Coordinates of C-alpha atoms in Angstrom, one line a residue:
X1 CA -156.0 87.6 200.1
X2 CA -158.1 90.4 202.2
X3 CA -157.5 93.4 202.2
X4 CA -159.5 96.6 204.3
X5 CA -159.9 99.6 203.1
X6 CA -161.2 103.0 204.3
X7 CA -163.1 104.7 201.7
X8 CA -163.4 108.1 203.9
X9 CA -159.7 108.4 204.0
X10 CA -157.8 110.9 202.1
X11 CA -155.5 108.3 200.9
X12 CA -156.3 106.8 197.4
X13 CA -158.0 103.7 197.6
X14 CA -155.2 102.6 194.8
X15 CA -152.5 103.4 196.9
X16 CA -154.1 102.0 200.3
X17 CA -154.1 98.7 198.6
X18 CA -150.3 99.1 197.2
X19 CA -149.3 100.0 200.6
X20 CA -150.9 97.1 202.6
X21 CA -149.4 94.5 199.7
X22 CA -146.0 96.7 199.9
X23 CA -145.9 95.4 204.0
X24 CA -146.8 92.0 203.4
X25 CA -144.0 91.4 200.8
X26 CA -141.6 93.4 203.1
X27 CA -142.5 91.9 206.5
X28 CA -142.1 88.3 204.7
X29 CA -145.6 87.5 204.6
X30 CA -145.6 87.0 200.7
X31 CA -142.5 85.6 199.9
X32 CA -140.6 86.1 196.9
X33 CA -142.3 84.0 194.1
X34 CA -145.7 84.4 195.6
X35 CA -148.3 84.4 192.9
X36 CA -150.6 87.6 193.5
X37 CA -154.8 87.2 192.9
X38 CA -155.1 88.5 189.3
X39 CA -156.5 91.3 189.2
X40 CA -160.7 91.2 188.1
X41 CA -160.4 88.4 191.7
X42 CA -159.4 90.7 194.3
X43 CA -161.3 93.6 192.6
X44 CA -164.2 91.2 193.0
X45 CA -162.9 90.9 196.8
X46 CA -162.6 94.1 198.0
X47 CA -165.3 95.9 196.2
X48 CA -163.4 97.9 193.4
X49 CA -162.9 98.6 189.8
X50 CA -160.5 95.9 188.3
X51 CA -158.5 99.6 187.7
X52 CA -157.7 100.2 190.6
X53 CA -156.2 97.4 191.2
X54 CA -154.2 97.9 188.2
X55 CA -152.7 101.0 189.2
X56 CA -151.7 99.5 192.8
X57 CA -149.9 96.6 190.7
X58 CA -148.5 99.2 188.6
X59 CA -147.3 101.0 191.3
X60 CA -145.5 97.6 193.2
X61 CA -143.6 96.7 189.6
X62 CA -142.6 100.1 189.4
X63 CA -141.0 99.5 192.4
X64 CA -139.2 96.3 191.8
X65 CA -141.7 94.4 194.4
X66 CA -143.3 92.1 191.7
X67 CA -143.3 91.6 188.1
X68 CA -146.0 90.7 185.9
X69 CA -145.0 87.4 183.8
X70 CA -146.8 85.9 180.1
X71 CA -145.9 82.0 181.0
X72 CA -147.0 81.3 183.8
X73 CA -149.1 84.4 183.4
X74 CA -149.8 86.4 186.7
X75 CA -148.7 88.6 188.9
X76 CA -145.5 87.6 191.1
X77 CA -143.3 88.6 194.5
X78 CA -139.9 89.5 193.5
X79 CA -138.4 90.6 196.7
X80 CA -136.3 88.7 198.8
X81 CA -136.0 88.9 202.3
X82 CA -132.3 89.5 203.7
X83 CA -132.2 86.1 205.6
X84 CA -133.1 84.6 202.0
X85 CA -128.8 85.9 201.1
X86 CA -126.8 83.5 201.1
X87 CA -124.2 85.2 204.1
X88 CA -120.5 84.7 204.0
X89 CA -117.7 85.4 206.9
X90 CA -116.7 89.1 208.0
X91 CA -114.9 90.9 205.4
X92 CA -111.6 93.0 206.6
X93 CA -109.0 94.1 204.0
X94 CA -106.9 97.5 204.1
X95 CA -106.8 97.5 200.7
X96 CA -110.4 98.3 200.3
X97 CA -111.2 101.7 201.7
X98 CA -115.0 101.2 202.3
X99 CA -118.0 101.5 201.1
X100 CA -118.4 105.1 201.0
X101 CA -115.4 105.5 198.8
X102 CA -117.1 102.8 196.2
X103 CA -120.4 105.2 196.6
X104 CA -118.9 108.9 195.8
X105 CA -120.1 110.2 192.6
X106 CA -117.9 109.5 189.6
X107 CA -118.3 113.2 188.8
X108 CA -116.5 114.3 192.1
X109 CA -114.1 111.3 191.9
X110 CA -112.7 113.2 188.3
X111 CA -113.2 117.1 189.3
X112 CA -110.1 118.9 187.7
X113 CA -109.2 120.9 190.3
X114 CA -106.8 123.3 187.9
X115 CA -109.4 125.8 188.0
X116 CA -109.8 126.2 191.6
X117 CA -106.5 126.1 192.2
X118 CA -105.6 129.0 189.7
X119 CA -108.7 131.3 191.0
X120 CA -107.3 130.6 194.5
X121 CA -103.9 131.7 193.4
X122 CA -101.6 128.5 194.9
X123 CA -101.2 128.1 190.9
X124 CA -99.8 124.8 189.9
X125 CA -96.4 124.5 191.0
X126 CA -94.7 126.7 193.3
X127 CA -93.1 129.6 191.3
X128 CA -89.9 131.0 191.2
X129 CA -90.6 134.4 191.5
X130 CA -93.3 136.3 193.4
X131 CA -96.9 135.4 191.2
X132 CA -98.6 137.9 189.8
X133 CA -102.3 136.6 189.4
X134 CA -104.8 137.6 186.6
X135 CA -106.6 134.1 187.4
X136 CA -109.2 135.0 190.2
X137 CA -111.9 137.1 188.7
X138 CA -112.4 139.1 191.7
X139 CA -112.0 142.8 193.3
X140 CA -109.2 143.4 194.9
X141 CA -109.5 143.6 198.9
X142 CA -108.4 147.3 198.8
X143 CA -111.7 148.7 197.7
X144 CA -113.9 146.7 200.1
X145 CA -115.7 149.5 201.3
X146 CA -115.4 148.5 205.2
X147 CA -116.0 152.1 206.3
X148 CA -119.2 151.9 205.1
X149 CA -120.2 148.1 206.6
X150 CA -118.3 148.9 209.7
X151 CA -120.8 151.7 210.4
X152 CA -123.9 149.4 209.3
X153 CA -122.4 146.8 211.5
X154 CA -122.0 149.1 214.5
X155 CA -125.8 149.9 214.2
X156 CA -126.4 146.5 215.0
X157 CA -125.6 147.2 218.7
X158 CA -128.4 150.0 218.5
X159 CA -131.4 149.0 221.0
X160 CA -134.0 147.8 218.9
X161 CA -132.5 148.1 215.8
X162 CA -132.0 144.7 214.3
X163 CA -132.0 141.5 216.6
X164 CA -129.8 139.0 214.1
X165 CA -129.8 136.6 216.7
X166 CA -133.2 135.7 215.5
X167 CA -134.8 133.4 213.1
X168 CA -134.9 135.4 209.4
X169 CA -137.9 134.9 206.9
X170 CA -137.3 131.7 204.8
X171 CA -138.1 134.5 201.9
X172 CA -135.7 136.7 203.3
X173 CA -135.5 139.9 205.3
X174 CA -138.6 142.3 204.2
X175 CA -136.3 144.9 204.3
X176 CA -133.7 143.5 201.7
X177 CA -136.4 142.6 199.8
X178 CA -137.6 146.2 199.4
X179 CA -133.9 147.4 199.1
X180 CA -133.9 144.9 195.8
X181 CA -137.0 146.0 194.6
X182 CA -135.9 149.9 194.6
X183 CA -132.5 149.1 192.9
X184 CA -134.0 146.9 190.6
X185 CA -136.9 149.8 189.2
X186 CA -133.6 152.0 188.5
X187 CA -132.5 148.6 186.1
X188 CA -136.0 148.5 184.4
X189 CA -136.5 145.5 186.2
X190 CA -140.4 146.1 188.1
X191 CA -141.0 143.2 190.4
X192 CA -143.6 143.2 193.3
X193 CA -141.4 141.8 196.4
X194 CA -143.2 138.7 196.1
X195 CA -141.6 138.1 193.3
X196 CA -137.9 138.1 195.1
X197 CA -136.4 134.9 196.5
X198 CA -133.1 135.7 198.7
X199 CA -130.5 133.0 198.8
X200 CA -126.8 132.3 199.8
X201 CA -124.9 133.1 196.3
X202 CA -125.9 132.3 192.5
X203 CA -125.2 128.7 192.6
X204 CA -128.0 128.1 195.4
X205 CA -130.4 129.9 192.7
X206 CA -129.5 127.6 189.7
X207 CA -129.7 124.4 191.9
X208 CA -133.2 125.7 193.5
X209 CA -134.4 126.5 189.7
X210 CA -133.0 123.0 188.9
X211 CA -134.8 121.2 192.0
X212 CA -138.5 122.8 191.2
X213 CA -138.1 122.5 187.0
X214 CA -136.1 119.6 186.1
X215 CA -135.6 115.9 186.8
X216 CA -132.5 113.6 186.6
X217 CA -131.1 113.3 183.1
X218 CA -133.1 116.1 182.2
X219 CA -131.5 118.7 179.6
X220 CA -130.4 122.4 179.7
X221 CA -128.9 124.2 177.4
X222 CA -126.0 126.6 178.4
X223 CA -123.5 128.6 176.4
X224 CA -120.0 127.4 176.0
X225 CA -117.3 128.1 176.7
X226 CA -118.7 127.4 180.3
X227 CA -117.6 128.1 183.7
X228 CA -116.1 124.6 184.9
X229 CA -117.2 125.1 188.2
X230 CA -121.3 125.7 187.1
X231 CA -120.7 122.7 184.9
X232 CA -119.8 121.0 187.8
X233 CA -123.0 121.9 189.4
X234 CA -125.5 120.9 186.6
X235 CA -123.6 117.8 186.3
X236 CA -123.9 116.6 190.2
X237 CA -127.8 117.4 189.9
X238 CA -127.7 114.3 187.0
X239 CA -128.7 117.1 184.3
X240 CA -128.0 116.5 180.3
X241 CA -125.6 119.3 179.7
X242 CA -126.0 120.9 175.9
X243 CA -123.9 123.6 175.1
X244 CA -124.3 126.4 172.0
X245 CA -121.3 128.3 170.9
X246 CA -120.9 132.0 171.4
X247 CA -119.4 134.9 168.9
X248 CA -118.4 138.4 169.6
X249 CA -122.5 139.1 170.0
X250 CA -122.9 136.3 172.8
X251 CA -125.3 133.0 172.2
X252 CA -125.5 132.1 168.5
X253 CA -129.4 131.8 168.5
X254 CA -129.6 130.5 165.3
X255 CA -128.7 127.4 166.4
X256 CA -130.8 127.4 169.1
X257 CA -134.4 126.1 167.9
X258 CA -132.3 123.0 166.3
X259 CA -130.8 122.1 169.8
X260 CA -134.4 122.8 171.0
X261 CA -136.1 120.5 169.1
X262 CA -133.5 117.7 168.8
X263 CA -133.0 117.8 172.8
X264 CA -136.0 119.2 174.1
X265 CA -134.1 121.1 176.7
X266 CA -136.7 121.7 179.8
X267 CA -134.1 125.1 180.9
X268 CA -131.8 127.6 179.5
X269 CA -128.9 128.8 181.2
X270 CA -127.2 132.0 179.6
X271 CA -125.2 135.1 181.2
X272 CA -125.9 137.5 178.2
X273 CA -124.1 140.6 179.7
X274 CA -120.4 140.3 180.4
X275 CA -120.6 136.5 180.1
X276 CA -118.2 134.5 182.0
X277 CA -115.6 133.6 180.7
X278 CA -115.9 135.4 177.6
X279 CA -117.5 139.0 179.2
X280 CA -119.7 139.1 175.4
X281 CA -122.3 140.7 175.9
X282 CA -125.5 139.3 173.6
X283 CA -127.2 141.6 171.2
X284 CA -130.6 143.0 171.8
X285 CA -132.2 141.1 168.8
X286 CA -130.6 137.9 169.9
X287 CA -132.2 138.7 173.4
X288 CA -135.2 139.1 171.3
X289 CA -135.0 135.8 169.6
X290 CA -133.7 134.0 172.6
X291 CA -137.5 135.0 174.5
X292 CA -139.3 134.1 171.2
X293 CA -138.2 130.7 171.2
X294 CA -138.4 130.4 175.3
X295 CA -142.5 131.4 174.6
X296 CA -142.9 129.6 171.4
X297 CA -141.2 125.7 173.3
X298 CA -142.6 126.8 176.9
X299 CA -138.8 126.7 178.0
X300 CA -138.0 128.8 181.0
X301 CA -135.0 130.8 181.1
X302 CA -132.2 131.3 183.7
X303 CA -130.4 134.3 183.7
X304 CA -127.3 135.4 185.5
X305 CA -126.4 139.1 185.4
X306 CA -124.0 139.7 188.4
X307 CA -121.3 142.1 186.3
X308 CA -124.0 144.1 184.4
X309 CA -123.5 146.9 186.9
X310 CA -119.6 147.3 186.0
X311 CA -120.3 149.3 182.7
X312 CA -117.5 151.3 181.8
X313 CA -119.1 152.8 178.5
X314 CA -121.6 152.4 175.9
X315 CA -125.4 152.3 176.3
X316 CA -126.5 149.2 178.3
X317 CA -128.7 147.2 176.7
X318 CA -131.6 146.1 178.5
X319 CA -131.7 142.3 181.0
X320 CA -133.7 139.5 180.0
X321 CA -136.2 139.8 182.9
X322 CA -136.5 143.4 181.7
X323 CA -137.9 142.6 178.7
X324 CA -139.9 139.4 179.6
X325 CA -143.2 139.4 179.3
X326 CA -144.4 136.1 179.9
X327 CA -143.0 135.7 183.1
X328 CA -140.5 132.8 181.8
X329 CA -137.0 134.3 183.1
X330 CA -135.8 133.7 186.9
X331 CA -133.5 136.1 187.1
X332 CA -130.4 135.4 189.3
X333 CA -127.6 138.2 190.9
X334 CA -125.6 138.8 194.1
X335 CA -124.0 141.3 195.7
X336 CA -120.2 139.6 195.7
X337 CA -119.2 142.2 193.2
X338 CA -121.2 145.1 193.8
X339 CA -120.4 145.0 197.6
X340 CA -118.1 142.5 198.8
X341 CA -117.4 138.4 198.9
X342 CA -117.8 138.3 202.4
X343 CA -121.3 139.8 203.0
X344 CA -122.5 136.4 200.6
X345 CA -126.2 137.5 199.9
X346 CA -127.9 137.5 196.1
X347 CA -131.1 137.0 195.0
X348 CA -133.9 135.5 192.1
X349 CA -136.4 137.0 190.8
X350 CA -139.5 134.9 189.1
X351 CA -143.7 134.3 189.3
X352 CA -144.6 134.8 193.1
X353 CA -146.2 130.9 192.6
X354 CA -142.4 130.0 191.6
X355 CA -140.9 132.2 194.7
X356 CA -143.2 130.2 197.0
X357 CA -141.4 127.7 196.2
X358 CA -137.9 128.7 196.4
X359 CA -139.3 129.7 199.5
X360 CA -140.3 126.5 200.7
X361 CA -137.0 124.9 199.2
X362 CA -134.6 127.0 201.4
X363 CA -136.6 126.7 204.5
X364 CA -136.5 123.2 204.5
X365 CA -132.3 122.6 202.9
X366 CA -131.2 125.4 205.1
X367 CA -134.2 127.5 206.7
X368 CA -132.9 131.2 206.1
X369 CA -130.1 133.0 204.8
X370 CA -127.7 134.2 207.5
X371 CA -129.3 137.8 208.8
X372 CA -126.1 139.9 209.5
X373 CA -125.1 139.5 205.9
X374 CA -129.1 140.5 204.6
X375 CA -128.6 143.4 206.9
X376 CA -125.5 144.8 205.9
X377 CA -127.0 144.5 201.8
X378 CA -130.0 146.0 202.7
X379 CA -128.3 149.1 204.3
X380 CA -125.9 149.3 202.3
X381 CA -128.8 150.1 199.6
X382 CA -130.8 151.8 201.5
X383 CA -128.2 154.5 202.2
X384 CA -127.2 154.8 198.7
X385 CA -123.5 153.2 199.4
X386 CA -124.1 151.1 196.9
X387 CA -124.3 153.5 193.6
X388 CA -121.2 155.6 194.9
X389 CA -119.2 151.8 195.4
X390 CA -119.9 150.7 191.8
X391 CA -118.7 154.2 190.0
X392 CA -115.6 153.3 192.3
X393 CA -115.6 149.9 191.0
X394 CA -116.1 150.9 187.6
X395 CA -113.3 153.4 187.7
X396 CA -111.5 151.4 188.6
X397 CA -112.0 148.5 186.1
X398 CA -111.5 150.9 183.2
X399 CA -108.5 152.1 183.9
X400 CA -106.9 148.7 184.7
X401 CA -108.9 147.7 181.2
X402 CA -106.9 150.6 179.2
X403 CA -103.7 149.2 180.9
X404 CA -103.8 145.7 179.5
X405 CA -105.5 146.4 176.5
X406 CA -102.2 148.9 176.0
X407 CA -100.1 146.0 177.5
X408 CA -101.0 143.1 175.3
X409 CA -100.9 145.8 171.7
X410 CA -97.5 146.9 172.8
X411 CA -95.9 143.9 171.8
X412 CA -96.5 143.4 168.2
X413 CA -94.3 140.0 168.2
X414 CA -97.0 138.3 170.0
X415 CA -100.2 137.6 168.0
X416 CA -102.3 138.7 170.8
X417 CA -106.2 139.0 169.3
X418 CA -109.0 140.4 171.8
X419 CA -112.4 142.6 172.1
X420 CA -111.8 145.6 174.0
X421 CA -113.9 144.2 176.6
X422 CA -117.1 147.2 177.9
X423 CA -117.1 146.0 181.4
X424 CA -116.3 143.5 183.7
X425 CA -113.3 142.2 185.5
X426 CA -111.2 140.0 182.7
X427 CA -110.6 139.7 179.3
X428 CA -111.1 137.1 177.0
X429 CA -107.6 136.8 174.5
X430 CA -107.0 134.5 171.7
X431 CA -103.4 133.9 171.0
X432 CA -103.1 133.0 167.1
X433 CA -99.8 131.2 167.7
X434 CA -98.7 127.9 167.5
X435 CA -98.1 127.2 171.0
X436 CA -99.0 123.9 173.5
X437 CA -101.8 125.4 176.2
X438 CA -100.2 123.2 179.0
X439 CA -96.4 124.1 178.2
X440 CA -97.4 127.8 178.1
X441 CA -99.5 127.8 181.5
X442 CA -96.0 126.0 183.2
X443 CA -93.9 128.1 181.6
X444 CA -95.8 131.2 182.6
X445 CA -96.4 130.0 186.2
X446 CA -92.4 129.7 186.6
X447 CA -92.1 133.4 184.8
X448 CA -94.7 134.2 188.1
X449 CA -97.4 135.1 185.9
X450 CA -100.7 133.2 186.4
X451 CA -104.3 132.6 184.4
X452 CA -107.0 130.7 183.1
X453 CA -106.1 128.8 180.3
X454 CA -108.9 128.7 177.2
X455 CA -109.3 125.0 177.4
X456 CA -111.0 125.0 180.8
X457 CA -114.1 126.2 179.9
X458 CA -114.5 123.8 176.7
X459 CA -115.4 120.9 178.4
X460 CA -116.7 119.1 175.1
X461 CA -113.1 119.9 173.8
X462 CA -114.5 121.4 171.2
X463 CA -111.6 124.3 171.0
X464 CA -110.0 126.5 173.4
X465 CA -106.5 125.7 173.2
X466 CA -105.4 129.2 172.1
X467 CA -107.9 131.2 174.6
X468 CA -106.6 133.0 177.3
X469 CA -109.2 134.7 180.2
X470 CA -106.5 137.6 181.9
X471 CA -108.5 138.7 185.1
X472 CA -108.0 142.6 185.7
X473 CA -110.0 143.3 188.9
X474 CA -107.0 142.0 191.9
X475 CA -103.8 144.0 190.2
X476 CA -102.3 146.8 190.3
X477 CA -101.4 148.9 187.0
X478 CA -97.8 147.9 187.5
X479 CA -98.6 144.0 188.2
X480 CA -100.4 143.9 184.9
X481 CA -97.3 145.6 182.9
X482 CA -95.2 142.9 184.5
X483 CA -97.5 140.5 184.1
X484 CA -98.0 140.9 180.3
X485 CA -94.2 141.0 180.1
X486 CA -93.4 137.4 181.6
X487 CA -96.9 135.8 179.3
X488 CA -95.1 136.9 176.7
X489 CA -91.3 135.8 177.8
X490 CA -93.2 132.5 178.2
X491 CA -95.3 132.9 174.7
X492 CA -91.9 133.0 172.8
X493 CA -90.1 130.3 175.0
X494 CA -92.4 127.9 174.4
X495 CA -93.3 129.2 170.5
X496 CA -93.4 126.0 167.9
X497 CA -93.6 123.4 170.8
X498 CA -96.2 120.9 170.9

């Protein structure tokens, strides 16, 4: 067999050789069965070490295009050419739906969509009454601040001020970038805007850190109890999910150099201030610990810190990234809380090498983030909006916090056991009663009172059955009275039932 090779060309002269046996066997030329030269004979032939030849041969099994066989020893075709199928008659049946229904994921086949459902606020059922939601972990509409983004937004017609009909910096918009840098120096966070990757929301940050670190059925460790929709997205990128269980001071550390070396995790996913769902918020020396062991295993570190901000007392206590100093946290935020849902902007922080390549990720899945919404975040840090919006938001939270911490105490029939959550939008609530999650979360939904039941977020089962999350941040004062008062109208109706 001869084979030409060019010994100026950048191409390996390994893989030059794969490729020209790779077209033979797929144009037919050596058909399936066909015993290759071995390999010190067509070294001999073309003029090169008998290991290079070795790697091109180990490159074609790799690929399922030969196999190298003991008796009779050699190297052999194994591909088959389609007219080589035996072909039967055309196939029509409505009781097959086709072959992209046979090729869905069986992760999106079995998505639960109870979660999405309940943050969305159509519930399960249709209620009886008007529903009161504390399900969707959001801020309510009413203090959008569109007086403020209605003025950025009206700049926009300014001449020269902004074209948005342009094409926007696969980094992002220079601006924004500077706007994050400033608000991130009065965080303790000191970046050089290098070092800041925008992107569409936190999701597109996790699956970008994913993409560059980690391969399919590689694992990351994450705290449970777990968002169900984040698990979702670890899962669809073919990721090993491990999970470490959380107390009333966030990710149990001790526990984490044994998953570490048992699993050799290649990430670590943690929210360690005002954790979703829980809103824990992890110790400093577990912080501490969590970076010793990141350094020690070479184990970078993903951290998600969009309801830090929404402090409503104590002393904060200072972000991963903040206290990094071996570069190995990608720290991940947006601005749906601190501004709005709509304006759908956050950003990473990591090593300018790793930026570079977020960078080059998002130019070529989606090119840019959409200007007008970079824009309006930018000014609406620039102009200091931003600090005024979250003592607003924070306001608030707090008093909506008081009202059903007060709520849930005032009826001492109900064994209602919770942290006096710090900040955040929701509380976590164990209900020490002996009570079925799913008769409980039907019988509340026909009271008109909805949330997120415990057992969501456990998706190893390994509890959650008496764990309630009660979202704060889209009621009134009034709706959360009323609210407590039908969960616990459907606590006692469904009390002792299993």
């Amino acid at each position: 067999m001869k084979i030409s090779i060019n010994r100026k060309a950048h191409t390996p002269v390994y893989a030059q050789i794969r490729n020209d046996i790779r077209q033979r066997i797929l144009s037919g030329e050596l058909a399936n069965g066909f015993k290759l030269p071995a390999e010190r004979t067509l070294a001999a032939n073309i003029g090169v070490h008998r290991n290079t030849i070795v790697k091109a041969y180990e490159e074609l099994i790799s690929e399922d295009l030969i196999k190298s066989s003991i008796s009779p020893r050699g190297y052999f075709v194994t591909y088959s050419q389609p007219a080589d199928f035996k072909r039967g008659g055309s196939f029509k049946s409505s009781r097959y739906p086709g072959a992209l229904s046979f090729m869905l994921k069986e992760e999106y086949l079995q998505m639960d969509n109870l979660f999405a459902k309940l943050f969305y606020s159509s519930g399960v059922d249709s209620p009886n009454v008007p529903l009161i939601s504390m399900a969707a972990d959001i801020i309510t509409p009413d203090l959008y601040p569109r007086k403020q983004l209605n003025q950025i937004l009206s700049e926009l017609s300014e001449k020269g001020r902004f074209d948005w009909c342009d094409f926007a910096p696969s980094q992002g918009l220079p601006q924004l970038i500077q706007s994050i840098q400033s608000f991130l120096e009065k965080r303790h966070i000191h970046v050089s805007p290098k070092e800041i990757q925008i992107v569409g929301e936190t999701y597109e940050a996790l699956q970008f850190a994913a993409r560059i670190f980690l391969s399919a059925r590689d694992t990351i460790i994450c705290e449970e109890p777990i968002s169900p929709d984040m698990l979702q997205v670890l899962q669809s990128l073919a990721l090993n999910v491990i999970t470490i269980p959380m107390d009333e001071n966030g990710m149990q550390t001790q526990y984490l150099e044994g998953l570490i070396v048992k699993y050799r995790p290649r990430m670590i996913y943690t929210i360690p201030t005002f954790h979703f769902p829980t809103n824990t918020i992890m110790s400093l020396s577990r912080r501490y610990e969590l970076l010793e062991l990141s350094y020690k295993y070479d184990i970078p570190i993903v951290e998600e810190d969009c309801d830090s901000v929404l402090r409503y007392e104590g002393v904060p206590i200072p972000s991963l990234k903040s206290l990094d100093t071996m570069g190995n946290v990608i720290y991940v935020n947006s601005f749906i809380a601190t501004i709005c849902p709509g304006v759908r902007v956050g950003y990473m922080v990591a090593p300018e090498r790793t930026v570079n390549r977020f960078s080059m990720l998002m130019e070529n899945s989606r090119i840019f983030v959409n200007p007008i919404g970079q824009y309006l975040a930018s000014e609406f840090i620039k102009k200091g909006y931003i600090y005024d919006h979250i003592d607003t938001l924070c306001d608030f939270g707090k008093k909506n916090r008081d009202c059903l911490c007060s709520a849930l105490s005032s009826y001492d029939e109900i064994a209602y056991r919770f942290q006096v959550p710090k900040g955040g939008t929701a509380l976590w609530c164990c209900l020490n009663e002996d009570i079925n999650p799913q008769a409980l979360l039907y019988k509340a939904h026909e009271l008109g009172i909805s949330y997120m039941p415990g057992d969501l977020f456990f998706p190893f089962m390994n509890k959650g059955d008496n764990f309630l999350r009660l979202a704060y941040g889209n009621v009134t004062e009034e709706e959360i009275a009323e609210g407590v008062g039908r969960l616990s109208a459907a606590v006692a109706a469904v009390r002792g039932r299993r």
